[in-house]
PDB file of C-alpha atoms and ligand atoms in Angstrom:
ATOM      1  CA  MET Z  15       0.000   0.000   0.000  1.00 95.00           C
ATOM      2  CA  ARG Z  16       1.335   3.443  -0.950  1.00 97.00           C
ATOM      3  CA  PRO Z  17      -0.289   6.590   0.480  1.00 96.00           C
ATOM      4  CA  ILE Z  18      -0.897   9.363  -2.073  1.00 96.00           C
ATOM      5  CA  ALA Z  19      -0.781  12.873  -0.673  1.00 95.00           C
ATOM      6  CA  ASN Z  20      -3.393  14.894  -2.536  1.00 95.00           C
ATOM      7  CA  MET Z  21      -5.206  18.238  -2.757  1.00 94.00           C
ATOM      8  CA  VAL Z  22      -8.254  17.252  -0.699  1.00 93.00           C
ATOM      9  CA  ASN Z  23      -8.734  15.870   2.789  1.00 84.00           C
ATOM     10  CA  HIS Z  24      -9.273  12.340   1.533  1.00 86.00           C
ATOM     11  CA  GLU Z  25      -7.243   9.388   2.754  1.00 90.00           C
ATOM     12  CA  THR Z  26      -6.027   7.986  -0.557  1.00 94.00           C
ATOM     13  CA  ASN Z  27      -3.795   4.994  -1.162  1.00 96.00           C
ATOM     14  CA  GLU Z  28      -2.518   3.035  -4.112  1.00 96.00           C
ATOM     15  CA  LEU Z  29      -2.935  -0.704  -3.555  1.00 96.00           C
ATOM     16  CA  PHE Z  30      -0.861  -3.461  -5.094  1.00 96.00           C
ATOM     17  CA  PHE Z  31      -1.890  -7.137  -5.091  1.00 94.00           C
ATOM     18  CA  ASP Z  32       0.847  -9.664  -5.893  1.00 95.00           C
ATOM     19  CA  ASN Z  33       0.215 -13.408  -6.104  1.00 96.00           C
ATOM     20  CA  LEU Z  34      -2.823 -13.179  -3.858  1.00 93.00           C
ATOM     21  CA  GLU Z  35      -4.618 -16.514  -3.554  1.00 94.00           C
ATOM     22  CA  ILE Z  36      -8.285 -16.459  -2.562  1.00 92.00           C
ATOM     23  CA  PRO Z  37      -9.913 -19.700  -1.316  1.00 96.00           C
ATOM     24  CA  ALA Z  38     -12.662 -21.056  -3.594  1.00 94.00           C
ATOM     25  CA  GLU Z  39     -15.213 -20.932  -0.741  1.00 96.00           C
ATOM     26  CA  ASN Z  40     -14.881 -17.123  -0.760  1.00 94.00           C
ATOM     27  CA  LEU Z  41     -16.484 -16.929  -4.225  1.00 94.00           C
ATOM     28  CA  ILE Z  42     -19.475 -14.571  -4.226  1.00 91.00           C
ATOM     29  CA  GLY Z  43     -22.171 -15.397  -6.797  1.00 93.00           C
ATOM     30  CA  ASP Z  44     -21.222 -17.024 -10.104  1.00 94.00           C
ATOM     31  CA  GLU Z  45     -17.690 -17.222 -11.446  1.00 92.00           C
ATOM     32  CA  GLY Z  46     -17.103 -14.773 -14.315  1.00 92.00           C
ATOM     33  CA  GLN Z  47     -19.915 -12.429 -13.255  1.00 92.00           C
ATOM     34  CA  GLY Z  48     -17.812 -10.372 -10.850  1.00 89.00           C
ATOM     35  CA  PHE Z  49     -17.543  -7.276 -13.000  1.00 87.00           C
ATOM     36  CA  ARG Z  50     -21.336  -7.166 -13.449  1.00 85.00           C
ATOM     37  CA  TYR Z  51     -21.828  -7.428  -9.654  1.00 87.00           C
ATOM     38  CA  LEU Z  52     -19.260  -4.696  -9.181  1.00 87.00           C
ATOM     39  CA  LEU Z  53     -21.094  -2.380 -11.589  1.00 83.00           C
ATOM     40  CA  ASP Z  54     -24.324  -2.807  -9.631  1.00 81.00           C
ATOM     41  CA  GLY Z  55     -22.511  -1.577  -6.519  1.00 85.00           C
ATOM     42  CA  LEU Z  56     -21.006   1.313  -8.462  1.00 93.00           C
ATOM     43  CA  ASN Z  57     -24.481   2.568  -9.403  1.00 93.00           C
ATOM     44  CA  ALA Z  58     -25.274   2.971  -5.708  1.00 94.00           C
ATOM     45  CA  GLU Z  59     -21.964   4.790  -5.247  1.00 95.00           C
ATOM     46  CA  ARG Z  60     -22.803   7.177  -8.108  1.00 97.00           C
ATOM     47  CA  ALA Z  61     -26.150   8.057  -6.533  1.00 97.00           C
ATOM     48  CA  LEU Z  62     -24.353   8.515  -3.213  1.00 97.00           C
ATOM     49  CA  ILE Z  63     -21.716  10.811  -4.724  1.00 97.00           C
ATOM     50  CA  ALA Z  64     -24.478  12.765  -6.482  1.00 98.00           C
ATOM     51  CA  ALA Z  65     -26.072  13.288  -3.059  1.00 98.00           C
ATOM     52  CA  GLU Z  66     -22.725  14.442  -1.668  1.00 97.00           C
ATOM     53  CA  CYS Z  67     -22.341  16.967  -4.508  1.00 98.00           C
ATOM     54  CA  ILE Z  68     -25.894  18.190  -3.995  1.00 98.00           C
ATOM     55  CA  GLY Z  69     -25.148  18.719  -0.304  1.00 98.00           C
ATOM     56  CA  ASP Z  70     -22.038  20.669  -1.298  1.00 98.00           C
ATOM     57  CA  GLY Z  71     -24.114  22.681  -3.767  1.00 98.00           C
ATOM     58  CA  TYR Z  72     -26.707  23.696  -1.169  1.00 98.00           C
ATOM     59  CA  TRP Z  73     -23.903  24.574   1.246  1.00 98.00           C
ATOM     60  CA  PHE Z  74     -22.224  26.863  -1.299  1.00 98.00           C
ATOM     61  CA  ILE Z  75     -25.530  28.518  -2.170  1.00 98.00           C
ATOM     62  CA  GLU Z  76     -26.457  29.083   1.471  1.00 98.00           C
ATOM     63  CA  ARG Z  77     -23.051  30.591   2.220  1.00 98.00           C
ATOM     64  CA  ALA Z  78     -23.111  32.744  -0.933  1.00 98.00           C
ATOM     65  CA  SER Z  79     -26.625  34.032  -0.187  1.00 98.00           C
ATOM     66  CA  ARG Z  80     -25.741  34.835   3.410  1.00 98.00           C
ATOM     67  CA  TYR Z  81     -22.532  36.668   2.523  1.00 98.00           C
ATOM     68  CA  ALA Z  82     -24.250  38.576  -0.324  1.00 98.00           C
ATOM     69  CA  SER Z  83     -26.881  39.797   2.158  1.00 98.00           C
ATOM     70  CA  GLU Z  84     -24.360  40.780   4.846  1.00 98.00           C
ATOM     71  CA  ARG Z  85     -21.428  42.257   2.930  1.00 98.00           C
ATOM     72  CA  ILE Z  86     -21.837  46.013   2.485  1.00 98.00           C
ATOM     73  CA  VAL Z  87     -20.012  47.784  -0.336  1.00 97.00           C
ATOM     74  CA  PHE Z  88     -20.858  51.395  -1.283  1.00 97.00           C
ATOM     75  CA  ASP Z  89     -23.462  51.503   1.529  1.00 98.00           C
ATOM     76  CA  ARG Z  90     -25.561  48.572   0.299  1.00 98.00           C
ATOM     77  CA  PRO Z  91     -25.387  44.778   0.441  1.00 98.00           C
ATOM     78  CA  ILE Z  92     -23.652  43.330  -2.614  1.00 98.00           C
ATOM     79  CA  GLY Z  93     -26.630  40.960  -2.997  1.00 98.00           C
ATOM     80  CA  LEU Z  94     -28.788  43.913  -4.110  1.00 98.00           C
ATOM     81  CA  ASN Z  95     -26.921  43.776  -7.407  1.00 98.00           C
ATOM     82  CA  GLN Z  96     -28.394  41.424 -10.015  1.00 98.00           C
ATOM     83  CA  GLY Z  97     -24.842  40.711 -11.172  1.00 98.00           C
ATOM     84  CA  VAL Z  98     -24.268  39.096  -7.767  1.00 98.00           C
ATOM     85  CA  GLN Z  99     -27.663  37.512  -7.048  1.00 98.00           C
ATOM     86  CA  PHE Z 100     -28.514  36.023 -10.479  1.00 98.00           C
ATOM     87  CA  PRO Z 101     -25.525  33.613 -10.616  1.00 98.00           C
ATOM     88  CA  ILE Z 102     -26.497  32.364  -7.134  1.00 98.00           C
ATOM     89  CA  ALA Z 103     -30.097  31.840  -8.284  1.00 98.00           C
ATOM     90  CA  GLU Z 104     -28.884  30.054 -11.419  1.00 98.00           C
ATOM     91  CA  ALA Z 105     -26.613  27.749  -9.409  1.00 98.00           C
ATOM     92  CA  PHE Z 106     -29.533  26.935  -7.084  1.00 98.00           C
ATOM     93  CA  ILE Z 107     -31.719  25.938 -10.062  1.00 98.00           C
ATOM     94  CA  GLU Z 108     -28.981  23.625 -11.360  1.00 98.00           C
ATOM     95  CA  VAL Z 109     -28.605  21.917  -7.968  1.00 98.00           C
ATOM     96  CA  GLU Z 110     -32.377  21.451  -7.671  1.00 98.00           C
ATOM     97  CA  ALA Z 111     -32.518  19.878 -11.139  1.00 98.00           C
ATOM     98  CA  ALA Z 112     -29.640  17.508 -10.319  1.00 98.00           C
ATOM     99  CA  ASN Z 113     -31.433  16.544  -7.128  1.00 98.00           C
ATOM    100  CA  LEU Z 114     -34.478  15.372  -9.128  1.00 98.00           C
ATOM    101  CA  MET Z 115     -32.303  13.014 -11.165  1.00 98.00           C
ATOM    102  CA  ARG Z 116     -30.633  11.822  -7.941  1.00 98.00           C
ATOM    103  CA  PHE Z 117     -34.024  10.877  -6.469  1.00 98.00           C
ATOM    104  CA  ARG Z 118     -34.994   9.177  -9.761  1.00 98.00           C
ATOM    105  CA  ALA Z 119     -31.844   7.021  -9.586  1.00 97.00           C
ATOM    106  CA  CYS Z 120     -32.435   6.187  -5.910  1.00 97.00           C
ATOM    107  CA  ALA Z 121     -36.097   5.286  -6.496  1.00 98.00           C
ATOM    108  CA  LEU Z 122     -35.097   2.850  -9.257  1.00 97.00           C
ATOM    109  CA  PHE Z 123     -32.309   1.379  -7.121  1.00 95.00           C
ATOM    110  CA  ASP Z 124     -34.687   0.903  -4.166  1.00 95.00           C
ATOM    111  CA  ALA Z 125     -37.188  -0.792  -6.510  1.00 97.00           C
ATOM    112  CA  ARG Z 126     -34.354  -3.110  -7.663  1.00 93.00           C
ATOM    113  CA  GLN Z 127     -34.696  -1.817 -11.219  1.00 94.00           C
ATOM    114  CA  PRO Z 128     -31.768  -1.057 -13.551  1.00 93.00           C
ATOM    115  CA  CYS Z 129     -30.548   2.445 -12.712  1.00 95.00           C
ATOM    116  CA  GLY Z 130     -27.170   2.730 -14.478  1.00 95.00           C
ATOM    117  CA  ALA Z 131     -28.316   5.519 -16.782  1.00 97.00           C
ATOM    118  CA  GLN Z 132     -29.982   7.570 -14.056  1.00 98.00           C
ATOM    119  CA  ALA Z 133     -27.155   7.029 -11.547  1.00 97.00           C
ATOM    120  CA  ASN Z 134     -24.552   8.148 -14.093  1.00 97.00           C
ATOM    121  CA  MET Z 135     -26.598  11.150 -15.217  1.00 98.00           C
ATOM    122  CA  ALA Z 136     -27.333  12.147 -11.621  1.00 98.00           C
ATOM    123  CA  LYS Z 137     -23.634  12.012 -10.773  1.00 98.00           C
ATOM    124  CA  TYR Z 138     -22.773  14.084 -13.867  1.00 98.00           C
ATOM    125  CA  LEU Z 139     -25.437  16.739 -13.204  1.00 98.00           C
ATOM    126  CA  ALA Z 140     -24.678  16.952  -9.483  1.00 98.00           C
ATOM    127  CA  ALA Z 141     -20.886  17.220  -9.932  1.00 98.00           C
ATOM    128  CA  LYS Z 142     -21.404  19.964 -12.509  1.00 98.00           C
ATOM    129  CA  ALA Z 143     -23.944  21.820 -10.351  1.00 98.00           C
ATOM    130  CA  SER Z 144     -21.787  21.690  -7.217  1.00 98.00           C
ATOM    131  CA  TRP Z 145     -18.793  22.994  -9.149  1.00 98.00           C
ATOM    132  CA  GLN Z 146     -20.896  25.842 -10.566  1.00 98.00           C
ATOM    133  CA  ALA Z 147     -22.157  26.655  -7.053  1.00 98.00           C
ATOM    134  CA  ALA Z 148     -18.574  26.521  -5.743  1.00 98.00           C
ATOM    135  CA  ASN Z 149     -17.403  29.050  -8.329  1.00 98.00           C
ATOM    136  CA  VAL Z 150     -20.329  31.358  -7.632  1.00 98.00           C
ATOM    137  CA  CYS Z 151     -19.742  31.128  -3.875  1.00 98.00           C
ATOM    138  CA  LEU Z 152     -16.037  31.878  -4.204  1.00 98.00           C
ATOM    139  CA  GLN Z 153     -16.747  34.823  -6.508  1.00 98.00           C
ATOM    140  CA  THR Z 154     -19.417  36.197  -4.159  1.00 98.00           C
ATOM    141  CA  HIS Z 155     -16.937  36.158  -1.276  1.00 98.00           C
ATOM    142  CA  GLY Z 156     -14.365  38.105  -3.265  1.00 98.00           C
ATOM    143  CA  GLY Z 157     -10.970  38.031  -1.585  1.00 98.00           C
ATOM    144  CA  PHE Z 158     -12.356  36.366   1.519  1.00 98.00           C
ATOM    145  CA  GLY Z 159     -13.247  33.348  -0.646  1.00 98.00           C
ATOM    146  CA  PHE Z 160      -9.529  32.566  -0.518  1.00 98.00           C
ATOM    147  CA  ALA Z 161      -9.214  32.998   3.251  1.00 98.00           C
ATOM    148  CA  SER Z 162      -9.051  29.597   4.953  1.00 97.00           C
ATOM    149  CA  GLU Z 163     -11.232  30.731   7.871  1.00 96.00           C
ATOM    150  CA  TYR Z 164     -14.331  30.863   5.613  1.00 97.00           C
ATOM    151  CA  ASP Z 165     -13.882  27.216   4.475  1.00 96.00           C
ATOM    152  CA  ILE Z 166     -14.945  28.189   0.937  1.00 98.00           C
ATOM    153  CA  GLU Z 167     -11.533  27.499  -0.610  1.00 97.00           C
ATOM    154  CA  ARG Z 168     -11.393  24.086   1.078  1.00 97.00           C
ATOM    155  CA  LYS Z 169     -14.842  23.037  -0.109  1.00 97.00           C
ATOM    156  CA  PHE Z 170     -14.021  24.506  -3.540  1.00 98.00           C
ATOM    157  CA  ARG Z 171     -11.067  22.136  -3.828  1.00 97.00           C
ATOM    158  CA  GLU Z 172     -13.002  19.201  -2.439  1.00 96.00           C
ATOM    159  CA  THR Z 173     -15.981  19.445  -4.763  1.00 97.00           C
ATOM    160  CA  ARG Z 174     -13.729  19.627  -7.846  1.00 97.00           C
ATOM    161  CA  LEU Z 175     -12.847  15.981  -7.230  1.00 96.00           C
ATOM    162  CA  TYR Z 176     -16.245  14.757  -8.377  1.00 96.00           C
ATOM    163  CA  GLN Z 177     -15.719  15.542 -12.022  1.00 95.00           C
ATOM    164  CA  VAL Z 178     -12.847  13.045 -11.957  1.00 96.00           C
ATOM    165  CA  ALA Z 179     -13.765  10.427  -9.337  1.00 94.00           C
ATOM    166  CA  PRO Z 180     -15.327   7.976  -8.857  1.00 93.00           C
ATOM    167  CA  ILE Z 181     -16.006   8.194 -12.608  1.00 95.00           C
ATOM    168  CA  SER Z 182     -14.788  10.953 -14.879  1.00 96.00           C
ATOM    169  CA  THR Z 183     -17.242  13.067 -16.850  1.00 97.00           C
ATOM    170  CA  ASN Z 184     -15.980  11.749 -20.200  1.00 97.00           C
ATOM    171  CA  LEU Z 185     -16.721   8.188 -19.162  1.00 97.00           C
ATOM    172  CA  ILE Z 186     -20.300   9.189 -18.305  1.00 97.00           C
ATOM    173  CA  PHE Z 187     -20.676  10.773 -21.755  1.00 98.00           C
ATOM    174  CA  SER Z 188     -19.298   7.572 -23.217  1.00 97.00           C
ATOM    175  CA  TYR Z 189     -21.803   5.456 -21.253  1.00 96.00           C
ATOM    176  CA  VAL Z 190     -24.750   7.607 -22.333  1.00 97.00           C
ATOM    177  CA  ALA Z 191     -23.610   7.711 -25.964  1.00 98.00           C
ATOM    178  CA  GLU Z 192     -23.199   3.957 -26.164  1.00 97.00           C
ATOM    179  CA  HIS Z 193     -25.913   2.572 -23.910  1.00 96.00           C
ATOM    180  CA  LEU Z 194     -28.687   5.135 -24.235  1.00 97.00           C
ATOM    181  CA  LEU Z 195     -28.139   6.513 -27.712  1.00 98.00           C
ATOM    182  CA  GLY Z 196     -26.815   3.406 -29.464  1.00 98.00           C
ATOM    183  CA  LEU Z 197     -23.664   5.128 -30.727  1.00 98.00           C
ATOM    184  CA  PRO Z 198     -20.556   3.010 -31.378  1.00 98.00           C
ATOM    185  CA  ARG Z 199     -18.297   2.338 -28.417  1.00 96.00           C
ATOM    186  CA  SER Z 200     -15.419   4.804 -28.595  1.00 93.00           C
ATOM    187  CA  PHE Z 201     -12.721   2.742 -26.908  1.00 93.00           C
TER     188      PHE Z 201
HETATM  189  C1  LIG I  29      -9.016  11.561  -4.041  1.00 84.67           C
HETATM  190  C2  LIG I  29      -9.302  10.319  -4.872  1.00 84.67           C
HETATM  191  C3  LIG I  29      -9.885   9.225  -4.255  1.00 84.67           C
HETATM  192  C4  LIG I  29     -10.155   8.075  -5.002  1.00 84.67           C
HETATM  193  N1  LIG I  29     -10.723   7.018  -4.364  1.00 84.67           N
HETATM  194  C5  LIG I  29     -10.930   5.865  -5.048  1.00 84.67           C
HETATM  195  C6  LIG I  29     -11.487   4.720  -4.413  1.00 84.67           C
HETATM  196  O1  LIG I  29     -11.838   4.761  -3.231  1.00 84.67           O
HETATM  197  N2  LIG I  29     -11.635   3.588  -5.129  1.00 84.67           N
HETATM  198  C7  LIG I  29     -11.268   3.526  -6.445  1.00 84.67           C
HETATM  199  O2  LIG I  29     -11.425   2.465  -7.058  1.00 84.67           O
HETATM  200  N3  LIG I  29     -10.763   4.593  -7.081  1.00 84.67           N
HETATM  201  C8  LIG I  29     -10.584   5.756  -6.423  1.00 84.67           C
HETATM  202  N4  LIG I  29     -10.050   6.851  -7.072  1.00 84.67           N
HETATM  203  C9  LIG I  29      -9.673   6.706  -8.476  1.00 84.67           C
HETATM  204  C10 LIG I  29     -10.699   7.343  -9.420  1.00 84.67           C
HETATM  205  O3  LIG I  29     -11.847   6.511  -9.497  1.00 84.67           O
HETATM  206  C11 LIG I  29     -10.042   7.529 -10.795  1.00 84.67           C
HETATM  207  O4  LIG I  29      -9.013   8.491 -10.637  1.00 84.67           O
HETATM  208  C12 LIG I  29     -11.047   8.007 -11.819  1.00 84.67           C
HETATM  209  O5  LIG I  29     -12.000   7.003 -12.112  1.00 84.67           O
HETATM  210  C13 LIG I  29     -10.370   8.408 -13.134  1.00 84.67           C
HETATM  211  O6  LIG I  29      -9.577   7.335 -13.596  1.00 84.67           O
HETATM  212  P1  LIG I  29      -8.018   7.553 -13.873  1.00 84.67           P
HETATM  213  O7  LIG I  29      -7.423   8.356 -12.781  1.00 84.67           O
HETATM  214  O8  LIG I  29      -7.451   6.218 -14.177  1.00 84.67           O
HETATM  215  O9  LIG I  29      -7.996   8.477 -15.164  1.00 84.67           O
HETATM  216  P2  LIG I  29      -7.668   8.029 -16.647  1.00 84.67           P
HETATM  217  O10 LIG I  29      -8.514   6.876 -17.033  1.00 84.67           O
HETATM  218  O11 LIG I  29      -6.200   7.943 -16.803  1.00 84.67           O
HETATM  219  O12 LIG I  29      -8.217   9.308 -17.428  1.00 84.67           O
HETATM  220  C14 LIG I  29      -7.517  10.548 -17.444  1.00 84.67           C
HETATM  221  C15 LIG I  29      -8.351  11.550 -18.241  1.00 84.67           C
HETATM  222  O13 LIG I  29      -8.561  11.064 -19.565  1.00 84.67           O
HETATM  223  C16 LIG I  29      -9.946  10.921 -19.836  1.00 84.67           C
HETATM  224  N5  LIG I  29     -10.188   9.682 -20.593  1.00 84.67           N
HETATM  225  C17 LIG I  29      -9.684   8.449 -20.331  1.00 84.67           C
HETATM  226  N6  LIG I  29     -10.121   7.554 -21.235  1.00 84.67           N
HETATM  227  C18 LIG I  29     -10.926   8.233 -22.085  1.00 84.67           C
HETATM  228  C19 LIG I  29     -11.685   7.866 -23.231  1.00 84.67           C
HETATM  229  N7  LIG I  29     -11.728   6.611 -23.689  1.00 84.67           N
HETATM  230  N8  LIG I  29     -12.392   8.834 -23.860  1.00 84.67           N
HETATM  231  C20 LIG I  29     -12.359  10.114 -23.406  1.00 84.67           C
HETATM  232  N9  LIG I  29     -11.666  10.519 -22.329  1.00 84.67           N
HETATM  233  C21 LIG I  29     -10.963   9.592 -21.681  1.00 84.67           C
HETATM  234  C22 LIG I  29     -10.644  10.876 -18.493  1.00 84.67           C
HETATM  235  O14 LIG I  29     -11.964  11.374 -18.589  1.00 84.67           O
HETATM  236  C23 LIG I  29      -9.747  11.756 -17.640  1.00 84.67           C
HETATM  237  O15 LIG I  29     -10.146  13.099 -17.770  1.00 84.67           O
HETATM  238  C24 LIG I  29      -9.815   8.014  -6.375  1.00 84.67           C
HETATM  239  C25 LIG I  29      -9.249   9.143  -6.986  1.00 84.67           C
HETATM  240  C26 LIG I  29      -8.997  10.285  -6.251  1.00 84.67           C
HETATM  241  C27 LIG I  29      -8.400  11.475  -6.952  1.00 84.67           C
END
């Protein structure tokens, strides 16, 4: 095991398996079906990560709205300006929309129905929405967005992860193109 120091507060390690023998009685399900079982578990993880991004998104929007109402520049709160409040409203709409797809994926998963498409799309929409909300929140805070005491810069870094892990955005596009739209597999 090799720890990987990284930009977010996430214990991350690279694992190596050499000549590992696993007793036959440890077999789960049918031999050769492991990758399919794994994918089923990954759908739940995608819905879970979508929920995490949506939580991040609401956090950024709440913090941006609060700061925009409290910060006074030229004798008035910055949130009085449409140039400040509209991006926050837009980010909120995007998070709400992602949340609908998240609940759609979870409802299908709970009903034991296939949910790969919805779980992937929910993760894509939520990661994008949380990143948009993060940018808006940082911008709303101006210079203080970079000050560690506000936690914005930390959350900003953390939520960026979800466009890469646990599945990168391109791989979601690839899944949708191939499995939903019938386009040829690109790799
Ligand atoms: C903090 C952190 C924690 C993690 N935790 C876990 C964990 O707990 N468990 C785990 O299994 N993994 C974990 N990962 C790994 C993570 O799942 C992968 O980093 C992620 O899936 C991307 O794979 P990769 O790094 O191999 O990128 P690569 O596959 O090397 O891709 C690099 C870039 O090229 C693009 N790309 C690659 N192939 C194609 C293609 N065919 N078409 C178009 N674009 C392509 C990708 O979209 C990406 O932008 C973690 C990663 C991080 C950063």
